[in-house]
PDB file of N, CA and C in Angstrom:
ATOM      1  N   MET Z   1       0.840  -1.178   0.000  1.00 93.00           N
ATOM      2  CA  MET Z   1       0.000   0.000   0.000  1.00 93.00           C
ATOM      3  C   MET Z   1       0.882   1.236   0.000  1.00 93.00           C
ATOM      4  N   LYS Z   2       0.378   2.282  -0.618  1.00 95.00           N
ATOM      5  CA  LYS Z   2       1.105   3.541  -0.722  1.00 95.00           C
ATOM      6  C   LYS Z   2       0.187   4.692  -0.344  1.00 95.00           C
ATOM      7  N   LYS Z   3       0.801   5.711   0.248  1.00 97.00           N
ATOM      8  CA  LYS Z   3       0.082   6.954   0.525  1.00 97.00           C
ATOM      9  C   LYS Z   3       0.576   7.981  -0.484  1.00 97.00           C
ATOM     10  N   ILE Z   4      -0.363   8.621  -1.145  1.00 97.00           N
ATOM     11  CA  ILE Z   4      -0.027   9.693  -2.084  1.00 97.00           C
ATOM     12  C   ILE Z   4      -0.511  10.994  -1.474  1.00 97.00           C
ATOM     13  N   GLU Z   5       0.406  11.950  -1.379  1.00 98.00           N
ATOM     14  CA  GLU Z   5       0.109  13.264  -0.810  1.00 98.00           C
ATOM     15  C   GLU Z   5       0.378  14.287  -1.912  1.00 98.00           C
ATOM     16  N   CYS Z   6      -0.638  15.063  -2.241  1.00 97.00           N
ATOM     17  CA  CYS Z   6      -0.536  16.032  -3.328  1.00 97.00           C
ATOM     18  C   CYS Z   6      -0.773  17.429  -2.786  1.00 97.00           C
ATOM     19  N   ILE Z   7       0.120  18.341  -3.113  1.00 97.00           N
ATOM     20  CA  ILE Z   7      -0.060  19.749  -2.787  1.00 97.00           C
ATOM     21  C   ILE Z   7      -0.398  20.438  -4.102  1.00 97.00           C
ATOM     22  N   ILE Z   8      -1.601  20.998  -4.197  1.00 97.00           N
ATOM     23  CA  ILE Z   8      -2.079  21.556  -5.462  1.00 97.00           C
ATOM     24  C   ILE Z   8      -2.665  22.951  -5.251  1.00 97.00           C
ATOM     25  N   LYS Z   9      -2.904  23.634  -6.363  1.00 95.00           N
ATOM     26  CA  LYS Z   9      -3.574  24.933  -6.311  1.00 95.00           C
ATOM     27  C   LYS Z   9      -5.045  24.707  -5.958  1.00 95.00           C
ATOM     28  N   PRO Z  10      -5.618  25.584  -5.140  1.00 96.00           N
ATOM     29  CA  PRO Z  10      -7.005  25.382  -4.682  1.00 96.00           C
ATOM     30  C   PRO Z  10      -8.027  25.222  -5.800  1.00 96.00           C
ATOM     31  N   PHE Z  11      -7.894  25.970  -6.878  1.00 96.00           N
ATOM     32  CA  PHE Z  11      -8.902  25.902  -7.936  1.00 96.00           C
ATOM     33  C   PHE Z  11      -8.812  24.623  -8.761  1.00 96.00           C
ATOM     34  N   LYS Z  12      -7.781  23.796  -8.534  1.00 97.00           N
ATOM     35  CA  LYS Z  12      -7.644  22.534  -9.262  1.00 97.00           C
ATOM     36  C   LYS Z  12      -8.225  21.351  -8.488  1.00 97.00           C
ATOM     37  N   LEU Z  13      -8.740  21.580  -7.285  1.00 97.00           N
ATOM     38  CA  LEU Z  13      -9.264  20.486  -6.465  1.00 97.00           C
ATOM     39  C   LEU Z  13     -10.383  19.721  -7.168  1.00 97.00           C
ATOM     40  N   GLU Z  14     -11.344  20.408  -7.732  1.00 97.00           N
ATOM     41  CA  GLU Z  14     -12.466  19.724  -8.388  1.00 97.00           C
ATOM     42  C   GLU Z  14     -11.981  18.877  -9.560  1.00 97.00           C
ATOM     43  N   ASP Z  15     -11.025  19.391 -10.326  1.00 97.00           N
ATOM     44  CA  ASP Z  15     -10.486  18.626 -11.456  1.00 97.00           C
ATOM     45  C   ASP Z  15      -9.822  17.341 -10.975  1.00 97.00           C
ATOM     46  N   VAL Z  16      -9.036  17.448  -9.895  1.00 97.00           N
ATOM     47  CA  VAL Z  16      -8.353  16.279  -9.349  1.00 97.00           C
ATOM     48  C   VAL Z  16      -9.363  15.287  -8.795  1.00 97.00           C
ATOM     49  N   LYS Z  17     -10.346  15.792  -8.046  1.00 96.00           N
ATOM     50  CA  LYS Z  17     -11.366  14.918  -7.457  1.00 96.00           C
ATOM     51  C   LYS Z  17     -12.142  14.170  -8.541  1.00 96.00           C
ATOM     52  N   GLU Z  18     -12.531  14.855  -9.587  1.00 96.00           N
ATOM     53  CA  GLU Z  18     -13.276  14.222 -10.680  1.00 96.00           C
ATOM     54  C   GLU Z  18     -12.416  13.193 -11.419  1.00 96.00           C
ATOM     55  N   ALA Z  19     -11.144  13.503 -11.642  1.00 96.00           N
ATOM     56  CA  ALA Z  19     -10.258  12.567 -12.328  1.00 96.00           C
ATOM     57  C   ALA Z  19     -10.068  11.295 -11.509  1.00 96.00           C
ATOM     58  N   LEU Z  20      -9.924  11.449 -10.184  1.00 96.00           N
ATOM     59  CA  LEU Z  20      -9.784  10.278  -9.316  1.00 96.00           C
ATOM     60  C   LEU Z  20     -11.093   9.480  -9.257  1.00 96.00           C
ATOM     61  N   ALA Z  21     -12.213  10.167  -9.205  1.00 95.00           N
ATOM     62  CA  ALA Z  21     -13.507   9.479  -9.172  1.00 95.00           C
ATOM     63  C   ALA Z  21     -13.727   8.689 -10.461  1.00 95.00           C
ATOM     64  N   ASP Z  22     -13.294   9.231 -11.593  1.00 94.00           N
ATOM     65  CA  ASP Z  22     -13.437   8.544 -12.874  1.00 94.00           C
ATOM     66  C   ASP Z  22     -12.659   7.228 -12.911  1.00 94.00           C
ATOM     67  N   MET Z  23     -11.582   7.130 -12.101  1.00 92.00           N
ATOM     68  CA  MET Z  23     -10.820   5.877 -12.068  1.00 92.00           C
ATOM     69  C   MET Z  23     -11.213   5.010 -10.882  1.00 92.00           C
ATOM     70  N   GLY Z  24     -12.305   5.373 -10.200  1.00 92.00           N
ATOM     71  CA  GLY Z  24     -12.846   4.539  -9.135  1.00 92.00           C
ATOM     72  C   GLY Z  24     -12.299   4.811  -7.752  1.00 92.00           C
ATOM     73  N   ILE Z  25     -11.589   5.921  -7.578  1.00 90.00           N
ATOM     74  CA  ILE Z  25     -11.058   6.265  -6.254  1.00 90.00           C
ATOM     75  C   ILE Z  25     -11.956   7.331  -5.653  1.00 90.00           C
ATOM     76  N   SER Z  26     -12.560   6.999  -4.510  1.00 80.00           N
ATOM     77  CA  SER Z  26     -13.486   7.950  -3.888  1.00 80.00           C
ATOM     78  C   SER Z  26     -13.019   8.399  -2.509  1.00 80.00           C
ATOM     79  N   GLY Z  27     -12.135   7.644  -1.875  1.00 90.00           N
ATOM     80  CA  GLY Z  27     -11.697   8.010  -0.531  1.00 90.00           C
ATOM     81  C   GLY Z  27     -10.460   8.877  -0.559  1.00 90.00           C
ATOM     82  N   MET Z  28     -10.562  10.031   0.056  1.00 95.00           N
ATOM     83  CA  MET Z  28      -9.422  10.941   0.147  1.00 95.00           C
ATOM     84  C   MET Z  28      -9.635  11.899   1.299  1.00 95.00           C
ATOM     85  N   THR Z  29      -8.563  12.482   1.753  1.00 97.00           N
ATOM     86  CA  THR Z  29      -8.625  13.518   2.776  1.00 97.00           C
ATOM     87  C   THR Z  29      -8.107  14.800   2.147  1.00 97.00           C
ATOM     88  N   VAL Z  30      -8.824  15.897   2.353  1.00 97.00           N
ATOM     89  CA  VAL Z  30      -8.451  17.188   1.777  1.00 97.00           C
ATOM     90  C   VAL Z  30      -8.288  18.191   2.905  1.00 97.00           C
ATOM     91  N   SER Z  31      -7.171  18.918   2.875  1.00 97.00           N
ATOM     92  CA  SER Z  31      -6.885  19.938   3.889  1.00 97.00           C
ATOM     93  C   SER Z  31      -6.480  21.236   3.212  1.00 97.00           C
ATOM     94  N   GLU Z  32      -6.890  22.340   3.814  1.00 97.00           N
ATOM     95  CA  GLU Z  32      -6.393  23.636   3.362  1.00 97.00           C
ATOM     96  C   GLU Z  32      -5.081  23.888   4.078  1.00 97.00           C
ATOM     97  N   VAL Z  33      -4.029  24.153   3.313  1.00 95.00           N
ATOM     98  CA  VAL Z  33      -2.707  24.377   3.886  1.00 95.00           C
ATOM     99  C   VAL Z  33      -2.127  25.657   3.294  1.00 95.00           C
ATOM    100  N   ARG Z  34      -1.023  26.105   3.858  1.00 90.00           N
ATOM    101  CA  ARG Z  34      -0.320  27.274   3.349  1.00 90.00           C
ATOM    102  C   ARG Z  34       1.158  26.955   3.286  1.00 90.00           C
ATOM    103  N   GLY Z  35       1.827  27.443   2.266  1.00 85.00           N
ATOM    104  CA  GLY Z  35       3.253  27.189   2.156  1.00 85.00           C
ATOM    105  C   GLY Z  35       3.841  27.903   0.955  1.00 85.00           C
ATOM    106  N   PHE Z  36       5.119  27.648   0.739  1.00 79.00           N
ATOM    107  CA  PHE Z  36       5.764  28.202  -0.446  1.00 79.00           C
ATOM    108  C   PHE Z  36       6.931  27.317  -0.829  1.00 79.00           C
ATOM    109  N   GLY Z  37       7.274  27.377  -2.078  1.00 78.00           N
ATOM    110  CA  GLY Z  37       8.429  26.660  -2.609  1.00 78.00           C
ATOM    111  C   GLY Z  37       9.309  27.648  -3.327  1.00 78.00           C
ATOM    112  N   ARG Z  38       9.570  27.373  -4.570  1.00 72.00           N
ATOM    113  CA  ARG Z  38      10.428  28.259  -5.352  1.00 72.00           C
ATOM    114  C   ARG Z  38       9.829  29.630  -5.591  1.00 72.00           C
ATOM    115  N   GLN Z  39       8.502  29.731  -5.580  1.00 68.00           N
ATOM    116  CA  GLN Z  39       7.897  31.032  -5.862  1.00 68.00           C
ATOM    117  C   GLN Z  39       8.048  32.016  -4.706  1.00 68.00           C
ATOM    118  N   LYS Z  40       8.326  31.532  -3.520  1.00 68.00           N
ATOM    119  CA  LYS Z  40       8.646  32.352  -2.347  1.00 68.00           C
ATOM    120  C   LYS Z  40       7.630  33.464  -2.067  1.00 68.00           C
ATOM    121  N   GLY Z  41       6.363  33.175  -2.245  1.00 63.00           N
ATOM    122  CA  GLY Z  41       5.326  34.139  -1.908  1.00 63.00           C
ATOM    123  C   GLY Z  41       5.133  35.193  -2.979  1.00 63.00           C
ATOM    124  N   HIS Z  42       4.363  36.222  -2.615  1.00 62.00           N
ATOM    125  CA  HIS Z  42       4.102  37.316  -3.542  1.00 62.00           C
ATOM    126  C   HIS Z  42       3.703  38.552  -2.744  1.00 62.00           C
ATOM    127  N   THR Z  43       3.561  39.685  -3.423  1.00 67.00           N
ATOM    128  CA  THR Z  43       3.138  40.913  -2.746  1.00 67.00           C
ATOM    129  C   THR Z  43       1.707  41.243  -3.151  1.00 67.00           C
ATOM    130  N   GLU Z  44       0.976  41.866  -2.230  1.00 65.00           N
ATOM    131  CA  GLU Z  44      -0.393  42.304  -2.491  1.00 65.00           C
ATOM    132  C   GLU Z  44      -0.550  43.733  -2.013  1.00 65.00           C
ATOM    133  N   LEU Z  45      -1.460  44.460  -2.634  1.00 69.00           N
ATOM    134  CA  LEU Z  45      -1.791  45.813  -2.201  1.00 69.00           C
ATOM    135  C   LEU Z  45      -3.070  45.779  -1.393  1.00 69.00           C
ATOM    136  N   TYR Z  46      -3.074  46.453  -0.225  1.00 70.00           N
ATOM    137  CA  TYR Z  46      -4.266  46.545   0.593  1.00 70.00           C
ATOM    138  C   TYR Z  46      -4.333  47.956   1.149  1.00 70.00           C
ATOM    139  N   ARG Z  47      -5.363  48.683   0.765  1.00 74.00           N
ATOM    140  CA  ARG Z  47      -5.554  50.076   1.192  1.00 74.00           C
ATOM    141  C   ARG Z  47      -4.312  50.927   0.936  1.00 74.00           C
ATOM    142  N   GLY Z  48      -3.738  50.740  -0.232  1.00 75.00           N
ATOM    143  CA  GLY Z  48      -2.604  51.551  -0.639  1.00 75.00           C
ATOM    144  C   GLY Z  48      -1.255  51.102  -0.115  1.00 75.00           C
ATOM    145  N   ALA Z  49      -1.229  50.107   0.761  1.00 76.00           N
ATOM    146  CA  ALA Z  49       0.040  49.614   1.300  1.00 76.00           C
ATOM    147  C   ALA Z  49       0.363  48.256   0.673  1.00 76.00           C
ATOM    148  N   GLU Z  50       1.644  48.024   0.455  1.00 73.00           N
ATOM    149  CA  GLU Z  50       2.083  46.759  -0.130  1.00 73.00           C
ATOM    150  C   GLU Z  50       2.491  45.796   0.977  1.00 73.00           C
ATOM    151  N   TYR Z  51       2.003  44.565   0.902  1.00 71.00           N
ATOM    152  CA  TYR Z  51       2.302  43.542   1.899  1.00 71.00           C
ATOM    153  C   TYR Z  51       2.944  42.338   1.221  1.00 71.00           C
ATOM    154  N   GLN Z  52       3.921  41.764   1.887  1.00 72.00           N
ATOM    155  CA  GLN Z  52       4.556  40.545   1.403  1.00 72.00           C
ATOM    156  C   GLN Z  52       3.777  39.350   1.961  1.00 72.00           C
ATOM    157  N   ILE Z  53       3.281  38.499   1.087  1.00 72.00           N
ATOM    158  CA  ILE Z  53       2.573  37.284   1.477  1.00 72.00           C
ATOM    159  C   ILE Z  53       3.550  36.126   1.301  1.00 72.00           C
ATOM    160  N   ASP Z  54       4.061  35.601   2.424  1.00 76.00           N
ATOM    161  CA  ASP Z  54       5.071  34.544   2.364  1.00 76.00           C
ATOM    162  C   ASP Z  54       4.463  33.173   2.122  1.00 76.00           C
ATOM    163  N   PHE Z  55       3.332  32.905   2.725  1.00 81.00           N
ATOM    164  CA  PHE Z  55       2.719  31.584   2.622  1.00 81.00           C
ATOM    165  C   PHE Z  55       1.496  31.662   1.718  1.00 81.00           C
ATOM    166  N   ILE Z  56       1.508  30.849   0.678  1.00 86.00           N
ATOM    167  CA  ILE Z  56       0.460  30.867  -0.329  1.00 86.00           C
ATOM    168  C   ILE Z  56      -0.550  29.764  -0.023  1.00 86.00           C
ATOM    169  N   PRO Z  57      -1.855  30.050  -0.135  1.00 90.00           N
ATOM    170  CA  PRO Z  57      -2.864  29.018   0.117  1.00 90.00           C
ATOM    171  C   PRO Z  57      -2.761  27.875  -0.897  1.00 90.00           C
ATOM    172  N   LYS Z  58      -2.780  26.660  -0.394  1.00 94.00           N
ATOM    173  CA  LYS Z  58      -2.734  25.448  -1.223  1.00 94.00           C
ATOM    174  C   LYS Z  58      -3.729  24.445  -0.662  1.00 94.00           C
ATOM    175  N   ILE Z  59      -3.932  23.371  -1.382  1.00 97.00           N
ATOM    176  CA  ILE Z  59      -4.775  22.262  -0.944  1.00 97.00           C
ATOM    177  C   ILE Z  59      -3.900  21.017  -0.869  1.00 97.00           C
ATOM    178  N   LYS Z  60      -4.044  20.267   0.221  1.00 98.00           N
ATOM    179  CA  LYS Z  60      -3.340  18.991   0.339  1.00 98.00           C
ATOM    180  C   LYS Z  60      -4.371  17.871   0.213  1.00 98.00           C
ATOM    181  N   VAL Z  61      -4.146  16.990  -0.762  1.00 98.00           N
ATOM    182  CA  VAL Z  61      -5.002  15.826  -0.988  1.00 98.00           C
ATOM    183  C   VAL Z  61      -4.196  14.596  -0.603  1.00 98.00           C
ATOM    184  N   GLU Z  62      -4.757  13.766   0.289  1.00 98.00           N
ATOM    185  CA  GLU Z  62      -4.081  12.557   0.730  1.00 98.00           C
ATOM    186  C   GLU Z  62      -4.962  11.358   0.416  1.00 98.00           C
ATOM    187  N   LEU Z  63      -4.357  10.299  -0.130  1.00 95.00           N
ATOM    188  CA  LEU Z  63      -5.087   9.068  -0.365  1.00 95.00           C
ATOM    189  C   LEU Z  63      -4.154   7.880  -0.214  1.00 95.00           C
ATOM    190  N   VAL Z  64      -4.715   6.761   0.196  1.00 94.00           N
ATOM    191  CA  VAL Z  64      -3.965   5.516   0.336  1.00 94.00           C
ATOM    192  C   VAL Z  64      -4.541   4.538  -0.681  1.00 94.00           C
ATOM    193  N   ILE Z  65      -3.640   3.939  -1.466  1.00 93.00           N
ATOM    194  CA  ILE Z  65      -4.063   3.054  -2.550  1.00 93.00           C
ATOM    195  C   ILE Z  65      -3.204   1.804  -2.575  1.00 93.00           C
ATOM    196  N   ALA Z  66      -3.633   0.836  -3.361  1.00 91.00           N
ATOM    197  CA  ALA Z  66      -2.824  -0.364  -3.577  1.00 91.00           C
ATOM    198  C   ALA Z  66      -1.565   0.035  -4.339  1.00 91.00           C
ATOM    199  N   ALA Z  67      -0.440  -0.582  -4.007  1.00 92.00           N
ATOM    200  CA  ALA Z  67       0.864  -0.220  -4.573  1.00 92.00           C
ATOM    201  C   ALA Z  67       0.881  -0.294  -6.097  1.00 92.00           C
ATOM    202  N   GLU Z  68       0.158  -1.242  -6.670  1.00 93.00           N
ATOM    203  CA  GLU Z  68       0.206  -1.408  -8.119  1.00 93.00           C
ATOM    204  C   GLU Z  68      -0.480  -0.284  -8.897  1.00 93.00           C
ATOM    205  N   ARG Z  69      -1.220   0.584  -8.209  1.00 93.00           N
ATOM    206  CA  ARG Z  69      -1.915   1.693  -8.883  1.00 93.00           C
ATOM    207  C   ARG Z  69      -1.186   3.029  -8.772  1.00 93.00           C
ATOM    208  N   VAL Z  70      -0.017   3.030  -8.143  1.00 96.00           N
ATOM    209  CA  VAL Z  70       0.676   4.298  -7.861  1.00 96.00           C
ATOM    210  C   VAL Z  70       0.944   5.105  -9.122  1.00 96.00           C
ATOM    211  N   ASN Z  71       1.587   4.519 -10.103  1.00 96.00           N
ATOM    212  CA  ASN Z  71       1.943   5.281 -11.308  1.00 96.00           C
ATOM    213  C   ASN Z  71       0.712   5.832 -12.012  1.00 96.00           C
ATOM    214  N   GLU Z  72      -0.335   5.033 -12.081  1.00 96.00           N
ATOM    215  CA  GLU Z  72      -1.579   5.467 -12.707  1.00 96.00           C
ATOM    216  C   GLU Z  72      -2.173   6.667 -11.976  1.00 96.00           C
ATOM    217  N   VAL Z  73      -2.233   6.591 -10.644  1.00 96.00           N
ATOM    218  CA  VAL Z  73      -2.808   7.680  -9.848  1.00 96.00           C
ATOM    219  C   VAL Z  73      -1.944   8.933  -9.930  1.00 96.00           C
ATOM    220  N   VAL Z  74      -0.635   8.776  -9.836  1.00 97.00           N
ATOM    221  CA  VAL Z  74       0.266   9.938  -9.919  1.00 97.00           C
ATOM    222  C   VAL Z  74       0.084  10.647 -11.259  1.00 97.00           C
ATOM    223  N   ASN Z  75       0.009   9.895 -12.341  1.00 97.00           N
ATOM    224  CA  ASN Z  75      -0.171  10.508 -13.658  1.00 97.00           C
ATOM    225  C   ASN Z  75      -1.512  11.208 -13.794  1.00 97.00           C
ATOM    226  N   ILE Z  76      -2.568  10.597 -13.255  1.00 96.00           N
ATOM    227  CA  ILE Z  76      -3.901  11.212 -13.305  1.00 96.00           C
ATOM    228  C   ILE Z  76      -3.907  12.527 -12.530  1.00 96.00           C
ATOM    229  N   VAL Z  77      -3.354  12.519 -11.316  1.00 97.00           N
ATOM    230  CA  VAL Z  77      -3.323  13.739 -10.498  1.00 97.00           C
ATOM    231  C   VAL Z  77      -2.477  14.807 -11.177  1.00 97.00           C
ATOM    232  N   ARG Z  78      -1.329  14.419 -11.674  1.00 97.00           N
ATOM    233  CA  ARG Z  78      -0.434  15.386 -12.330  1.00 97.00           C
ATOM    234  C   ARG Z  78      -1.136  16.047 -13.508  1.00 97.00           C
ATOM    235  N   ASN Z  79      -1.788  15.261 -14.343  1.00 96.00           N
ATOM    236  CA  ASN Z  79      -2.481  15.826 -15.505  1.00 96.00           C
ATOM    237  C   ASN Z  79      -3.647  16.724 -15.099  1.00 96.00           C
ATOM    238  N   ALA Z  80      -4.370  16.339 -14.057  1.00 97.00           N
ATOM    239  CA  ALA Z  80      -5.526  17.127 -13.621  1.00 97.00           C
ATOM    240  C   ALA Z  80      -5.123  18.413 -12.916  1.00 97.00           C
ATOM    241  N   ALA Z  81      -3.981  18.409 -12.226  1.00 97.00           N
ATOM    242  CA  ALA Z  81      -3.576  19.572 -11.429  1.00 97.00           C
ATOM    243  C   ALA Z  81      -2.647  20.529 -12.167  1.00 97.00           C
ATOM    244  N   GLN Z  82      -2.116  20.102 -13.281  1.00 96.00           N
ATOM    245  CA  GLN Z  82      -1.101  20.897 -13.974  1.00 96.00           C
ATOM    246  C   GLN Z  82      -1.704  22.094 -14.699  1.00 96.00           C
ATOM    247  N   THR Z  83      -1.101  23.275 -14.475  1.00 94.00           N
ATOM    248  CA  THR Z  83      -1.464  24.482 -15.229  1.00 94.00           C
ATOM    249  C   THR Z  83      -0.302  24.946 -16.093  1.00 94.00           C
ATOM    250  N   GLY Z  84       0.902  24.459 -15.774  1.00 91.00           N
ATOM    251  CA  GLY Z  84       2.085  24.862 -16.519  1.00 91.00           C
ATOM    252  C   GLY Z  84       2.740  26.118 -15.983  1.00 91.00           C
ATOM    253  N   THR Z  85       2.250  26.604 -14.851  1.00 88.00           N
ATOM    254  CA  THR Z  85       2.842  27.802 -14.257  1.00 88.00           C
ATOM    255  C   THR Z  85       3.493  27.444 -12.923  1.00 88.00           C
ATOM    256  N   ILE Z  86       4.325  28.336 -12.437  1.00 84.00           N
ATOM    257  CA  ILE Z  86       5.004  28.108 -11.167  1.00 84.00           C
ATOM    258  C   ILE Z  86       3.976  27.956 -10.054  1.00 84.00           C
ATOM    259  N   GLY Z  87       4.252  27.068  -9.118  1.00 85.00           N
ATOM    260  CA  GLY Z  87       3.346  26.859  -7.992  1.00 85.00           C
ATOM    261  C   GLY Z  87       2.305  25.786  -8.221  1.00 85.00           C
ATOM    262  N   ASP Z  88       2.454  24.983  -9.273  1.00 91.00           N
ATOM    263  CA  ASP Z  88       1.489  23.905  -9.533  1.00 91.00           C
ATOM    264  C   ASP Z  88       1.464  22.884  -8.402  1.00 91.00           C
ATOM    265  N   GLY Z  89       2.569  22.720  -7.679  1.00 93.00           N
ATOM    266  CA  GLY Z  89       2.567  21.843  -6.514  1.00 93.00           C
ATOM    267  C   GLY Z  89       3.514  20.671  -6.630  1.00 93.00           C
ATOM    268  N   LYS Z  90       3.309  19.709  -5.736  1.00 96.00           N
ATOM    269  CA  LYS Z  90       4.160  18.519  -5.652  1.00 96.00           C
ATOM    270  C   LYS Z  90       3.288  17.308  -5.348  1.00 96.00           C
ATOM    271  N   ILE Z  91       3.825  16.128  -5.695  1.00 98.00           N
ATOM    272  CA  ILE Z  91       3.199  14.860  -5.342  1.00 98.00           C
ATOM    273  C   ILE Z  91       4.252  14.034  -4.619  1.00 98.00           C
ATOM    274  N   PHE Z  92       3.902  13.529  -3.435  1.00 98.00           N
ATOM    275  CA  PHE Z  92       4.803  12.702  -2.637  1.00 98.00           C
ATOM    276  C   PHE Z  92       4.183  11.313  -2.500  1.00 98.00           C
ATOM    277  N   VAL Z  93       5.022  10.280  -2.538  1.00 98.00           N
ATOM    278  CA  VAL Z  93       4.554   8.902  -2.394  1.00 98.00           C
ATOM    279  C   VAL Z  93       5.283   8.268  -1.216  1.00 98.00           C
ATOM    280  N   TYR Z  94       4.519   7.683  -0.291  1.00 97.00           N
ATOM    281  CA  TYR Z  94       5.062   7.061   0.915  1.00 97.00           C
ATOM    282  C   TYR Z  94       4.630   5.600   0.989  1.00 97.00           C
ATOM    283  N   ASP Z  95       5.450   4.786   1.645  1.00 96.00           N
ATOM    284  CA  ASP Z  95       5.060   3.408   1.951  1.00 96.00           C
ATOM    285  C   ASP Z  95       4.151   3.405   3.171  1.00 96.00           C
ATOM    286  N   ILE Z  96       3.136   2.544   3.155  1.00 94.00           N
ATOM    287  CA  ILE Z  96       2.235   2.358   4.290  1.00 94.00           C
ATOM    288  C   ILE Z  96       2.443   0.946   4.816  1.00 94.00           C
ATOM    289  N   GLU Z  97       2.790   0.840   6.075  1.00 93.00           N
ATOM    290  CA  GLU Z  97       3.043  -0.466   6.671  1.00 93.00           C
ATOM    291  C   GLU Z  97       1.761  -1.211   7.013  1.00 93.00           C
ATOM    292  N   GLN Z  98       0.790  -0.504   7.559  1.00 92.00           N
ATOM    293  CA  GLN Z  98      -0.427  -1.174   8.004  1.00 92.00           C
ATOM    294  C   GLN Z  98      -1.609  -0.229   7.925  1.00 92.00           C
ATOM    295  N   THR Z  99      -2.767  -0.804   7.619  1.00 90.00           N
ATOM    296  CA  THR Z  99      -4.026  -0.065   7.614  1.00 90.00           C
ATOM    297  C   THR Z  99      -5.063  -0.893   8.355  1.00 90.00           C
ATOM    298  N   VAL Z 100      -5.838  -0.231   9.214  1.00 93.00           N
ATOM    299  CA  VAL Z 100      -6.890  -0.922   9.964  1.00 93.00           C
ATOM    300  C   VAL Z 100      -8.174  -0.112   9.819  1.00 93.00           C
ATOM    301  N   ARG Z 101      -9.244  -0.775   9.397  1.00 93.00           N
ATOM    302  CA  ARG Z 101     -10.553  -0.125   9.367  1.00 93.00           C
ATOM    303  C   ARG Z 101     -11.120  -0.223  10.776  1.00 93.00           C
ATOM    304  N   ILE Z 102     -11.351   0.890  11.412  1.00 94.00           N
ATOM    305  CA  ILE Z 102     -11.775   0.925  12.807  1.00 94.00           C
ATOM    306  C   ILE Z 102     -13.105   0.210  13.012  1.00 94.00           C
ATOM    307  N   ARG Z 103     -14.059   0.435  12.140  1.00 94.00           N
ATOM    308  CA  ARG Z 103     -15.409  -0.126  12.303  1.00 94.00           C
ATOM    309  C   ARG Z 103     -15.412  -1.645  12.316  1.00 94.00           C
ATOM    310  N   THR Z 104     -14.674  -2.283  11.366  1.00 94.00           N
ATOM    311  CA  THR Z 104     -14.763  -3.735  11.226  1.00 94.00           C
ATOM    312  C   THR Z 104     -13.521  -4.485  11.690  1.00 94.00           C
ATOM    313  N   GLY Z 105     -12.422  -3.785  11.859  1.00 92.00           N
ATOM    314  CA  GLY Z 105     -11.183  -4.452  12.228  1.00 92.00           C
ATOM    315  C   GLY Z 105     -10.421  -5.022  11.055  1.00 92.00           C
ATOM    316  N   GLU Z 106     -10.925  -4.849   9.837  1.00 93.00           N
ATOM    317  CA  GLU Z 106     -10.204  -5.336   8.659  1.00 93.00           C
ATOM    318  C   GLU Z 106      -8.838  -4.666   8.581  1.00 93.00           C
ATOM    319  N   THR Z 107      -7.876  -5.404   8.060  1.00 92.00           N
ATOM    320  CA  THR Z 107      -6.520  -4.866   7.952  1.00 92.00           C
ATOM    321  C   THR Z 107      -6.012  -4.998   6.528  1.00 92.00           C
ATOM    322  N   GLY Z 108      -4.912  -4.300   6.246  1.00 87.00           N
ATOM    323  CA  GLY Z 108      -4.279  -4.372   4.935  1.00 87.00           C
ATOM    324  C   GLY Z 108      -5.144  -3.771   3.846  1.00 87.00           C
ATOM    325  N   PRO Z 109      -4.958  -4.257   2.606  1.00 85.00           N
ATOM    326  CA  PRO Z 109      -5.715  -3.694   1.467  1.00 85.00           C
ATOM    327  C   PRO Z 109      -7.225  -3.803   1.630  1.00 85.00           C
ATOM    328  N   GLU Z 110      -7.707  -4.801   2.382  1.00 86.00           N
ATOM    329  CA  GLU Z 110      -9.169  -4.926   2.590  1.00 86.00           C
ATOM    330  C   GLU Z 110      -9.719  -3.743   3.378  1.00 86.00           C
ATOM    331  N   ALA Z 111      -8.881  -3.064   4.136  1.00 85.00           N
ATOM    332  CA  ALA Z 111      -9.324  -1.927   4.940  1.00 85.00           C
ATOM    333  C   ALA Z 111      -9.485  -0.660   4.112  1.00 85.00           C
ATOM    334  N   LEU Z 112      -8.979  -0.669   2.904  1.00 83.00           N
ATOM    335  CA  LEU Z 112      -9.094   0.521   2.061  1.00 83.00           C
ATOM    336  C   LEU Z 112     -10.511   0.642   1.538  1.00 83.00           C
TER     337      LEU Z 112
END
């Protein structure tokens, strides 16, 4: 099993969710996060004053899938989230040692 963690632009969430749903993946966790990478924030004007915004709003999508679907899911997310501009985000893949469904006690891939 693998955990895929995606940091994407907020307006791309629906595209990513629909692309994953089209391939039969419905379980995911979505969080509003803030951060920066190479773009290092930006400046905004508010009431005539300029402010440096260091942390940019992003969305973090987390899902756990069977290991054999990793490349397929990564490609689907990448295509759905890509705009071609700086700040499109990152995709991280982690190994998952164990999964337990709390309600039934099922473990491993059956718990997904």
